[in-house]
Structure formats: C-alpha cells, structure tokens
Coordinates of C-alpha atoms in Angstrom, one line a residue:
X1 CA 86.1 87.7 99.1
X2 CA 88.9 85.1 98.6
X3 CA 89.5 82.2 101.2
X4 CA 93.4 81.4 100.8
X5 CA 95.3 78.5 102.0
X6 CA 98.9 78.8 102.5
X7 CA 101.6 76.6 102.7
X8 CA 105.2 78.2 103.6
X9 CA 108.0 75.3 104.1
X10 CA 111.5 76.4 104.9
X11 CA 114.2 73.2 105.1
X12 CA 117.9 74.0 106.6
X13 CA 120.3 71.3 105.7
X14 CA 123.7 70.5 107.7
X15 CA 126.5 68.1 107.4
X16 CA 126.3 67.1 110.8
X17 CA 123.7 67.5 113.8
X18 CA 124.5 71.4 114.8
X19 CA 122.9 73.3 118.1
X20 CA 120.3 75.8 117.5
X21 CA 119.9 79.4 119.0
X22 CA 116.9 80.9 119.3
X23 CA 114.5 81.2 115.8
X24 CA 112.6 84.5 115.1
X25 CA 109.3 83.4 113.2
X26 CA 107.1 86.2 111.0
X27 CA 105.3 83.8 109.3
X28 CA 101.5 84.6 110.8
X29 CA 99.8 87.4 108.4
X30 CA 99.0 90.7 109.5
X31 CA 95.4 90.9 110.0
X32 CA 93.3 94.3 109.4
X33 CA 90.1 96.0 107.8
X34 CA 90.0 93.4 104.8
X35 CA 92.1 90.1 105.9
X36 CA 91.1 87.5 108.4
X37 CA 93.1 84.8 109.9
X38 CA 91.3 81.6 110.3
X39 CA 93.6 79.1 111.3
X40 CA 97.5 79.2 111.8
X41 CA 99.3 76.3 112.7
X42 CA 103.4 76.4 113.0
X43 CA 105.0 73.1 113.1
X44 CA 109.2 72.7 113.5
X45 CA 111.4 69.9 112.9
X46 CA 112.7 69.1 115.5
X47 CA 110.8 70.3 118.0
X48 CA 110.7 73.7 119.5
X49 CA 108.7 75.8 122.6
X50 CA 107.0 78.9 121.3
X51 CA 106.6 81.7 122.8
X52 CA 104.6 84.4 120.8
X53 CA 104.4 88.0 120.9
X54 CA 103.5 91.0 118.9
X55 CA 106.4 93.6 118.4
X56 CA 106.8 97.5 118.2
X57 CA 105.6 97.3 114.6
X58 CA 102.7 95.1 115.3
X59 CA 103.8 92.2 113.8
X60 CA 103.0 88.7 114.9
X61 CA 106.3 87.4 116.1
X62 CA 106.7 83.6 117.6
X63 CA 109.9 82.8 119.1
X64 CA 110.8 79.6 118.9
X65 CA 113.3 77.9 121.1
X66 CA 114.9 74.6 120.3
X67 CA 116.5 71.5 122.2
X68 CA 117.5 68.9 120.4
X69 CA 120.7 68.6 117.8
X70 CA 119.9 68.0 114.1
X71 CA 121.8 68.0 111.0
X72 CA 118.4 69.5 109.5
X73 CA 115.7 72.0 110.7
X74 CA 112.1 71.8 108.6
X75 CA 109.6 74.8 109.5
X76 CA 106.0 74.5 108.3
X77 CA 103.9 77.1 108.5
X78 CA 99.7 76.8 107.3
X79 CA 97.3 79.5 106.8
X80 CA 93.9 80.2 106.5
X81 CA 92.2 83.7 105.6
X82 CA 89.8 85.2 104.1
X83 CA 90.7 88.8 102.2
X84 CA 88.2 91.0 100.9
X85 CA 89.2 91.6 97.6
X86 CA 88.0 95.5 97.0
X87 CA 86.1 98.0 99.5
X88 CA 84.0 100.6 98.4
X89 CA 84.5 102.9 101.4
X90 CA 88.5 102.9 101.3
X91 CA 90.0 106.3 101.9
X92 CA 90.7 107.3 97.9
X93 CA 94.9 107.5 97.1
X94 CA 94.8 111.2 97.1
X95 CA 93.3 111.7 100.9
X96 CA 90.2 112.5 101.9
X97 CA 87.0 114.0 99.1
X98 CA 89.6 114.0 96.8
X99 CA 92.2 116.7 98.5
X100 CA 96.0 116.1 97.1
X101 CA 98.8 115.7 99.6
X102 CA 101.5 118.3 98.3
X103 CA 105.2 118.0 98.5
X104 CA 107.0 118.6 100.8
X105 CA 104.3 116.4 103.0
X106 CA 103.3 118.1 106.3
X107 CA 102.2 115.8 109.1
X108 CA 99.9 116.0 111.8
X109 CA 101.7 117.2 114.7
X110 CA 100.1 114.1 117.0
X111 CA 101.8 111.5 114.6
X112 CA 105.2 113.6 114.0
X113 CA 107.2 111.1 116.8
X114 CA 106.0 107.8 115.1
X115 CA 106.4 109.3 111.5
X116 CA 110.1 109.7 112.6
X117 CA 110.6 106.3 112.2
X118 CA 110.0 106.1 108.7
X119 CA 111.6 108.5 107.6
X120 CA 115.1 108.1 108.7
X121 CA 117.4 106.6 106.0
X122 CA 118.6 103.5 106.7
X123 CA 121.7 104.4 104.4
X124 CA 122.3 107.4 105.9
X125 CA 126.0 107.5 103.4
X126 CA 124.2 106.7 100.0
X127 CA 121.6 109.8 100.9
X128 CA 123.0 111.8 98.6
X129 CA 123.2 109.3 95.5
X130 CA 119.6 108.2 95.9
X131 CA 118.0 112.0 96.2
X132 CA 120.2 113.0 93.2
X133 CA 118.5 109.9 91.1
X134 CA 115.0 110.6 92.5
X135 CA 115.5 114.1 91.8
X136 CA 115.9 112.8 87.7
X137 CA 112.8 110.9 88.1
X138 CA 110.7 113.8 88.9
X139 CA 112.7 116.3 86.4
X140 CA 111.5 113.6 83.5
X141 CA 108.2 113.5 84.9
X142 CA 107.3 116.1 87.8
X143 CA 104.8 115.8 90.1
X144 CA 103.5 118.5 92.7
X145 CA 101.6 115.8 94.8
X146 CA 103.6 113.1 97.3
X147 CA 101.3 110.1 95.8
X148 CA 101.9 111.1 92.3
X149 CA 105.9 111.4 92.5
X150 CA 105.7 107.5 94.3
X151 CA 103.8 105.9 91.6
X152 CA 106.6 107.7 89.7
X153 CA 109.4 106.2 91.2
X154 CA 107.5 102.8 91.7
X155 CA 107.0 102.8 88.0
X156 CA 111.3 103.9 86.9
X157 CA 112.1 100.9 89.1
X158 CA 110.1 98.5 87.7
X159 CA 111.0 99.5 84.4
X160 CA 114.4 99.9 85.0
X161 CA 115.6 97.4 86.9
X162 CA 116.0 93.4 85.9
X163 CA 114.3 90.9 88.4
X164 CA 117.4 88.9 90.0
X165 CA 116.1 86.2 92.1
X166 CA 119.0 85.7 95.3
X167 CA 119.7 83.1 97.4
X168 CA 122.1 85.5 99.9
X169 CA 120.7 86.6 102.6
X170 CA 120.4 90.6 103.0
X171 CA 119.6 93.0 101.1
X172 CA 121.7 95.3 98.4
X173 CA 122.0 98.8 99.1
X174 CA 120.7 101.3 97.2
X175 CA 123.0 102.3 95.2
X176 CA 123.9 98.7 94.4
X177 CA 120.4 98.3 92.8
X178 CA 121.1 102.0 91.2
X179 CA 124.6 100.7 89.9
X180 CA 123.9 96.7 88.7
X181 CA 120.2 97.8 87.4
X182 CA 119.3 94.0 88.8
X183 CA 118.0 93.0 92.3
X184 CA 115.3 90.7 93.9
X185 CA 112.3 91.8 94.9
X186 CA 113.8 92.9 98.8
X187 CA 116.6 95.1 96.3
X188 CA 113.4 97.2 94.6
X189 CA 111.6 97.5 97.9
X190 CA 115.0 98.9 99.9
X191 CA 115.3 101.2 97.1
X192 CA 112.0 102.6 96.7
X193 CA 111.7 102.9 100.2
X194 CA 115.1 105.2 100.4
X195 CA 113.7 107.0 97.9
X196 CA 110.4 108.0 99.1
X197 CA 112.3 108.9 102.6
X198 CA 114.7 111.2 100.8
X199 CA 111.2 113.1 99.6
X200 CA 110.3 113.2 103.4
X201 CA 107.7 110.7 102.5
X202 CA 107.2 108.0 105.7
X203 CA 107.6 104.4 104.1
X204 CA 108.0 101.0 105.6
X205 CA 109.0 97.5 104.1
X206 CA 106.6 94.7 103.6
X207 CA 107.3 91.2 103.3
X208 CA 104.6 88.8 102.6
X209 CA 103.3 86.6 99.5
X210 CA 102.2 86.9 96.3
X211 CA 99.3 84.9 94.7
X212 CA 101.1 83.9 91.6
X213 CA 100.9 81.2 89.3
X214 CA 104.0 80.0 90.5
X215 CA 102.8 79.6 94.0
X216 CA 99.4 77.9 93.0
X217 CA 101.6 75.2 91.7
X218 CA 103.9 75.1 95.0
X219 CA 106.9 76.4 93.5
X220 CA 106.7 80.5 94.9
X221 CA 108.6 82.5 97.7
X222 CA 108.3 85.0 99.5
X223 CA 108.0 88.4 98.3
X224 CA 108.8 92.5 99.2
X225 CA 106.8 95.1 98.8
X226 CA 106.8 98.6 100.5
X227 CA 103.8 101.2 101.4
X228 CA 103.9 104.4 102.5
X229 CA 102.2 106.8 104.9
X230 CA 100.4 110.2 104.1
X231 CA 97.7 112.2 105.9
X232 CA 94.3 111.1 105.3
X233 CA 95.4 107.9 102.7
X234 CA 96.9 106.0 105.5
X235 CA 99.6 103.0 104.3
X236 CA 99.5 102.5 100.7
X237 CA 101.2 99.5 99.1
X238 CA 103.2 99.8 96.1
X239 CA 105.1 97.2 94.6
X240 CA 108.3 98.5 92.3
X241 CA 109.2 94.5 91.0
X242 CA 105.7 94.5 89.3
X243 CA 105.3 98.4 89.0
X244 CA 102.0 98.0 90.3
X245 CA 100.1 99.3 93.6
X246 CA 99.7 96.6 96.1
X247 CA 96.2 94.4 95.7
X248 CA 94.4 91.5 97.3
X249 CA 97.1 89.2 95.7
X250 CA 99.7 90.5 98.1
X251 CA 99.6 88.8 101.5
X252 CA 101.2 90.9 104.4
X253 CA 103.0 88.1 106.9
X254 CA 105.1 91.8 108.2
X255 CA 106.5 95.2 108.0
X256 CA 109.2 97.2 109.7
X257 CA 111.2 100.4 109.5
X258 CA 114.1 97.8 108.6
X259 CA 114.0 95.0 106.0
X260 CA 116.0 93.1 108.9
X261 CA 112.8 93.3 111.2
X262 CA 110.5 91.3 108.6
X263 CA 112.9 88.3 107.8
X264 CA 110.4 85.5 107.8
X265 CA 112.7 83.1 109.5
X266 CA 115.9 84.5 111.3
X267 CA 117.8 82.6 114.2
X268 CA 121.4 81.1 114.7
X269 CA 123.3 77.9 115.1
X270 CA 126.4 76.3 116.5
X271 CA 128.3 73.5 114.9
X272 CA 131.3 72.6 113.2
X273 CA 133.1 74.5 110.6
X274 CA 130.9 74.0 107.0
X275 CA 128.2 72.1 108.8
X276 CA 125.2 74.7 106.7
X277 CA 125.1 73.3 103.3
X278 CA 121.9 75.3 102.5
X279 CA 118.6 75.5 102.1
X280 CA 115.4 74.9 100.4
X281 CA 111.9 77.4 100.5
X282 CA 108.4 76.5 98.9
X283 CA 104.9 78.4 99.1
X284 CA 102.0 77.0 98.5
X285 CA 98.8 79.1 97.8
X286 CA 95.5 77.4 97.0
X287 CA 92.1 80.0 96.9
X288 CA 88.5 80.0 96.7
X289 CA 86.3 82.3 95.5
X290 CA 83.8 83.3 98.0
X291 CA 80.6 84.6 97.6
X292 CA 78.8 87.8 99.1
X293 CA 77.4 86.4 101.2
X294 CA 79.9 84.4 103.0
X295 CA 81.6 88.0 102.9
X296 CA 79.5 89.5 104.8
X297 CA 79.1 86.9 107.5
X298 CA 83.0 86.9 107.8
X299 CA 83.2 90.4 108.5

C-alpha cells in the first residue's frame, strides 16, 4: 500500500479587487475498495463558507461561497490516502471466470436506465465522423470482445496523437483531436470516450492526478482519464495520453457523464473589463511505501 500526500494549489490573478460568484470545488478524491482518505483540508484565499455535498455522480463536491473582494483568489487543497496498490480478488478485465463481453454489449436490464447516461454522445453532430474512424481502428485490428476493441482505441490514440499541454479552458471536440492529431490529456479522454459510446460501450470521464515525476518535484497538474462500464468487469480505467490502463498512480478527485461536471475548480466573477490576467496551478505528490501490515490494519 502507498500513503500519498497531495498538494493541489490553484492561484487566480486580477488587475483589480473583482466580486466572486459561487466556486464549485472537486478537489476531495473519490474513495472506494482500494483508496482511503485520511485527511482533507481545503483552505481559500480570501475566505469562503463551504457547504459540501455529494452529487448525482457521487462525487465529493464543496461549494464554496465567497464575501470579500480581491484582486487574487488562492485555493489550497491537502490530501491524505492510502491506495492499495494491486488486489488479488479484482473482477479479471474480461468479466467474471474469464467469460468475454462480446460486441454489441448487452446489459443487464436492472442497470439499462443508469447505463443511458453513458452512452449518449455528447457530440451528438460529430457522431458520424468518430464511428467512421473507430470503425478503421477495428478494420486494422478487429476485435469481437468490447474490452479488446477499447484497449484498441486506447492504444491508436496514444500513438497517434501529440500531447499538447492547454492553458484554455474546455475541451476540443472530437473531431478537433481527430483533425490537429494534438490535444491535452482532457482532448484524448473526450475522444476515447466518444468513441467507446459510438460502440454502445458506457464510458465516463475521470479527472484526477497522476503520480509523476513531475509532480514529486511540485511542478504536475491535473490529469484525464476515462473508464468504462461492462457487465461483470465493473468501471475500468484506461488512459489514451499514456496508452496505458489506469493503475495505483492515477488518483480519482471525479468523474461524470460530461468533462464539464469534473472541472476541479469552476465558479464566476464580476469586475471590470480585463480585470482576469490568469492563472497559475501546482500539484504536489509526496508517497510512502507502506508495508503489509499497515495494509491490512487500514482496510
């Protein structure tokens, strides 16, 4: 088991004091089966109310209302978890005793209303596009199975797409990523998760960290991800920036149906014309190997 200690800092600067809406915070980790959240303490600059909540996606969601006028807004979020870094009784990728979930994917009939949800495209107009690209995917390499055909297209992503770090808030569309062959990590994800959809494959997007060595020395971001639901396998992670399925060095803070409904820090503010002249994110991840021991007892 790992012990993690995270330090997310997001700095707003303005060129004069400006009034704040309300902030939407996802900045607490999802907890579950092999994460643990020890400690979480949220601090803002200036100061704000919270009011927390969990929302239709399960997410840990603080709202954070703020009084005062300032010409700069600092949130500091610390964490610290414990993750479980492999389980030997984890439902295997292909379902249960080793069955294979064929395509098209059939559903339980109980889940069918939630399942809904994550499989309506969120470009509904750049359907076409994507499902003609994932259908040259699978012609170069088929696949009969749902989990073989998205480690496919998690792996033609990766490998053909450029890692484009943005500043811009959003995300591109599809076929913008298809088109430039260059995103950020949020581009992949919305594109991989289109894709899957367009197989009738439920997906959701997952923002979170990454245990990098860029964020052991204080200088990483947040990161995107996406996983996907099958019968009997339950969400699997998959990563199309690295090309790899998701592992103990991704840290889930949320996911959604939308990549809107996981932005770490969204709000609004009032203020003269060109008051926002940007801002400034760090993450901070310091871990410690734990034994089995200590394992156990945190279970």
């Amino acid at each position: 088991m790992t012990r993690f200690r995270i330090v997310h800092r997001t700095e707003y600067q303005y060129a004069a004091p400006v009034k704040f809406g309300l902030h939407r915070l996802v900045l607490r980790p999802r907890e579950g089966h092999r994460t643990t959240v020890r400690q979480h303490h949220l601090a803002l600059q200036p100061k704000a109310r919270f009011f927390w909540m969990n929302d239709l996606y399960g997410n840990h969601v603080a709202l954070a209302e703020i009084e005062e006028e300032s010409d700069r807004l600092e949130i500091v979020s610390e964490v610290n978890m414990d993750v479980v870094d492999s389980l030997g009784d984890e439902a295997p990728m292909e379902g249960s005793r080793g069955s294979v979930v064929a395509l098209p994917v059939v559903y339980p009939l109980i889940e069918t209303a939630v399942v809904d949800g994550y499989l309506r495209c969120n470009y509904p107009d750049e359907s076409e596009a994507v499902r003609g690209w994932v259908n040259e995917v699978l012609r170069a390499s088929p696949s009969t199975s749902a989990m073989g055909a998205v480690i496919q297209i998690n792996r033609v992503i990766h490998s053909e797409t450029g890692y484009r770090r943005r500043e811009e808030a959003g995300v591109q569309s599809p076929a913008q990523t298809l088109s430039l062959r260059t995103g950020s990590c949020r581009d992949m994800a919305t594109l991989m998760m289109e894709a899957c959809r367009t197989l009738g494959i439920a997906a959701r997007f997952t923002s979170g960290y990454l245990d990098t060595r860029a964020s052991t020395a204080g200088q990483g971001s947040t990161h995107a991800w996406i996983e996907v639901y099958l019968p009997d396998c339950g969400w699997c992670g998959f990563d199309p920036t690295l090309g790899e399925q998701v592992s103990s060095k991704h840290i889930a803070l949320g996911a959604s149906a939308h990549p809107r409904g996981v932005m770490p820090v969204s709000g609004i503010f009032s203020g003269p014309p060109g008051s926002y002249l940007g801002m400034k994110v760090s993450v901070s991840i310091q871990r410690e190997q734990l034994g089995a021991t200590a394992g156990v007892l945190a279970g």
